[in-house]
Amino acid sequence: MTSSDPIRILIVENEGLVGCDMAASLGMLGHHVVGICASGEEALERFADLRPDLVLLDVHLSGQLDGIDTACELQRRSKVAIVYVTACADLDTVARARRTHPQGYLLKPFNQDELRLAVEVAAQRHFEERQRQRREHSYLEAFQSLADGVIAADLAGGVIFMNPAASRATGWSSEEVVGHSLNEVFRIYQASGEPAEVLPAETSPQAAERTVFLTTWGGERLAIQDRTAPLRDEQGQLTGLIILFRAASATPAPVAASQRSSAPLVDVVESISDPLFALDSRWRVTYANASALRLFDRNLQDMLGLSLWDLVPAATRDAHYEALARSMLHRETVNRELFLDEKQIWLEVRGYPFGEGMLLLVQDVTARREEAERRNRIDRLESLGLLARGFAHDFNNLLTVLLGNISLAEMRLRNAITLPELHTAKQATLQAQNLVQQLLTFARGGAPIKTLIHLGDLIDTFFTHHTRANRNEFRIEYRIEVQPGLPQIAIDGAQVRRLLSNLIRNAEQAQPNGGEIIIRCFAPDHAEMFPGEMVTDTNFQPSGLAIEVEDKGEGIAPDHLPHIFEPYFSTRKADNATGLGLTVCESIAKAHGGSLTVRSEPGRGTTVRFYLPLDSDADAADGFGLSKVFDTPPEVEAAAPRILVLEDDPLVRALIVRNLTSNGFDVTESAEGSDTVRLYQEGMSQGRAFDLVILDLSIPNGMGGIRAMEKLRALDPEVFAIVSSGYSDDPVMAKPGSYGFAAVLPKPYEPADMLRLVRNILATRGIRRAS
């Protein structure tokens, strides 16, 4: 496998439709899907024949093995890359999965871009790891075959490798020598009998060609010529040294063996660019290279003899003294990061036991810390995504029960008494729904559930419920300008209302002393969208619609403008601003295939334009009965249609059953997908087929709506079903027709909404009757 070869991918997924969708998406991206397996046992059986480079694994699989156990066995057989593709986000599962060292962990639901990114990153990492292993193997083979002796040691002076030539010369076995001190293994002396120092390759040619005497394990003396060079990792950090030596061509008179060398290894790294110190047992500096002197703006005479703790602030000593003292006492390596106030930089200090003291290698890691903070913000977003999905599902179920029962109470009391408290509670429930959906949209960029809507009507409805910003004597005027004759457009009304709410709030906060906000809705003309091009069609039809929010406030500073869409970026710290508003808006715009643009001039105000393209989604939305859900429903036949309900939450299930049965429907309920399939099959065999099925998308520890629908379609290709879920960001909710569903019902919803949708589907699709 090379970086340009198609990636061979094995999909292990027990949801057949999901696996097929993934395979189709990967195929369009140019990857080669070698197989789809429903169980871990099948994947293991076919693994040798399929030879995948990458395995996409669900955690919950058919059969006895789950995805994590399967990954362990696959990795035991071969160095294959693993990416988990699952809805499991609990800490125990993630901890188990982490122990298999996967190349990625992709949470369902996901879009094609997320899948592409996860696969390409995993494949690249896998390719780089295999290249590294090949390089290391080739280097090892080259060293093993050298006639020269090769010894590698880490920074603490411990031997980590010795080739056969070095083993023969020193008398140490290659296996036994690992972990021993270099000074114990490579004992070299001058002709005078004085211990010889280990010299770096960067020293003079004369020193590089020197002749010294090596004392072997058995006490013999061997004249050798040696060279030494620093070992560095891929980031250029010093990790040790490597020594090459061979027998000298001319051997001076042997001398008596002396005690083993105590020459400091610090001499090896004199030319290293990173600061390096040697300390004695009392923390006094005994050596500092040129970089260390520059770091503290001192010369060598001033530096030598100083205590390490005289070089850093007292707060730094308090924070790191205990760890460094423990390292020196127990002769352990240590790694600490400290902040140097004088230069406002972060330093990584790596300490290695050396003689009676310690060797300190220092690196400026300010850039790395800043990158880590940026990644931490991204991790917070991912964590928020995990939290938001589970929270949204459970909370939306509760909101469904609250909203449903309040609505039923309103309907029962409508002719008897009017209770404003019920209306207030209902409005608060709808606001809670909006907040949950905003969190979910931000965290996961949820796919929009589109219906055909007039943008002018949406804006009018929004301002009917919007609380105007009036601060004491300061007042904000709102001016709405909607171009007449605009066509309907397929959008997610709830998401666009959230976008509009965030833009209006920003415009209000930009004018703390009052002002004006202009909201425009129009079809941008061709000349504006494509400046400089000749427009010949005077009857030009719009290719998209735009909503603009303009304020006359303080504007945005030019240096802030490039950062306004970044998560957590805000200049309004005093207002407890989160810096998430425009990030949410951008997510919504991109999810609709549109764009968000900002024009601003300090002191003169800001204009934000949300552009929405007119596309074929409008036909799709109307085709699945989505656009007519809230119209007056057609009349249905007098006979009570049979409806089968799958819902695991008992409160929601009771609400659905009570709502439908009170309106003349024959309802059968189930709490798990297997029971739903069984009941549907029994109804068919008894000649009492169900006219409609309402399926909850997610059933914890059981068969959910997608799998149940797959089995129902196998029994009856003409099955009519509505999918419902509190996971409004699931791709099934955005494109129900792709999974065989007739319509979608996101939670929470009012009972009247469900009734309209059910009657609409039954009337427009026709009710089947048993012959």
mmCIF file of C-alpha atoms in Angstrom, residues 155-156 264 266 276-288 308-309 320-336 349-361:
data_model
loop_
_atom_site.group_PDB
_atom_site.id
_atom_site.type_symbol
_atom_site.label_atom_id
_atom_site.label_comp_id
_atom_site.label_asym_id
_atom_site.label_seq_id
_atom_site.Cartn_x
_atom_site.Cartn_y
_atom_site.Cartn_z
ATOM 1 C CA LEU A 155 19.928 10.472 27.368
ATOM 2 C CA ALA A 156 20.238 8.867 30.790
ATOM 3 C CA PRO A 264 29.908 13.446 31.381
ATOM 4 C CA VAL A 266 26.733 16.305 28.343
ATOM 5 C CA LEU A 276 20.889 22.116 28.373
ATOM 6 C CA PHE A 277 22.099 22.214 32.002
ATOM 7 C CA ALA A 278 23.997 19.856 34.232
ATOM 8 C CA LEU A 279 23.292 20.148 37.968
ATOM 9 C CA ASP A 280 25.075 18.670 40.938
ATOM 10 C CA SER A 281 23.301 17.153 43.948
ATOM 11 C CA ARG A 282 22.838 20.634 45.475
ATOM 12 C CA TRP A 283 21.076 22.036 42.372
ATOM 13 C CA ARG A 284 24.157 24.041 41.367
ATOM 14 C CA VAL A 285 24.827 24.496 37.662
ATOM 15 C CA THR A 286 27.988 22.633 36.636
ATOM 16 C CA TYR A 287 27.456 22.980 32.905
ATOM 17 C CA ALA A 288 25.331 25.106 30.542
ATOM 18 C CA LEU A 308 18.715 26.343 39.550
ATOM 19 C CA TRP A 309 16.174 27.938 41.883
ATOM 20 C CA HIS A 320 8.104 21.981 40.602
ATOM 21 C CA TYR A 321 10.612 21.444 43.422
ATOM 22 C CA GLU A 322 8.958 18.317 44.815
ATOM 23 C CA ALA A 323 8.825 16.534 41.428
ATOM 24 C CA LEU A 324 12.441 17.350 40.535
ATOM 25 C CA ALA A 325 13.691 16.448 44.024
ATOM 26 C CA ARG A 326 11.903 13.085 43.836
ATOM 27 C CA SER A 327 13.519 12.477 40.440
ATOM 28 C CA MET A 328 16.990 13.259 41.796
ATOM 29 C CA LEU A 329 16.494 11.184 44.947
ATOM 30 C CA HIS A 330 15.091 8.081 43.224
ATOM 31 C CA ARG A 331 17.229 8.467 40.065
ATOM 32 C CA GLU A 332 14.173 8.709 37.813
ATOM 33 C CA THR A 333 13.537 10.707 34.672
ATOM 34 C CA VAL A 334 11.076 13.575 34.982
ATOM 35 C CA ASN A 335 9.186 15.838 32.585
ATOM 36 C CA ARG A 336 7.731 19.200 33.647
ATOM 37 C CA VAL A 349 12.084 20.631 31.139
ATOM 38 C CA ARG A 350 13.145 17.008 30.816
ATOM 39 C CA GLY A 351 15.354 15.778 33.644
ATOM 40 C CA TYR A 352 17.668 12.736 33.548
ATOM 41 C CA PRO A 353 19.693 11.370 36.473
ATOM 42 C CA PHE A 354 23.346 12.129 35.807
ATOM 43 C CA GLY A 355 26.207 11.394 38.167
ATOM 44 C CA GLU A 356 25.128 12.644 41.593
ATOM 45 C CA GLY A 357 22.922 15.282 40.066
ATOM 46 C CA MET A 358 20.741 15.761 37.034
ATOM 47 C CA LEU A 359 20.861 16.644 33.344
ATOM 48 C CA LEU A 360 18.134 19.109 32.265
ATOM 49 C CA LEU A 361 17.150 19.475 28.616
#
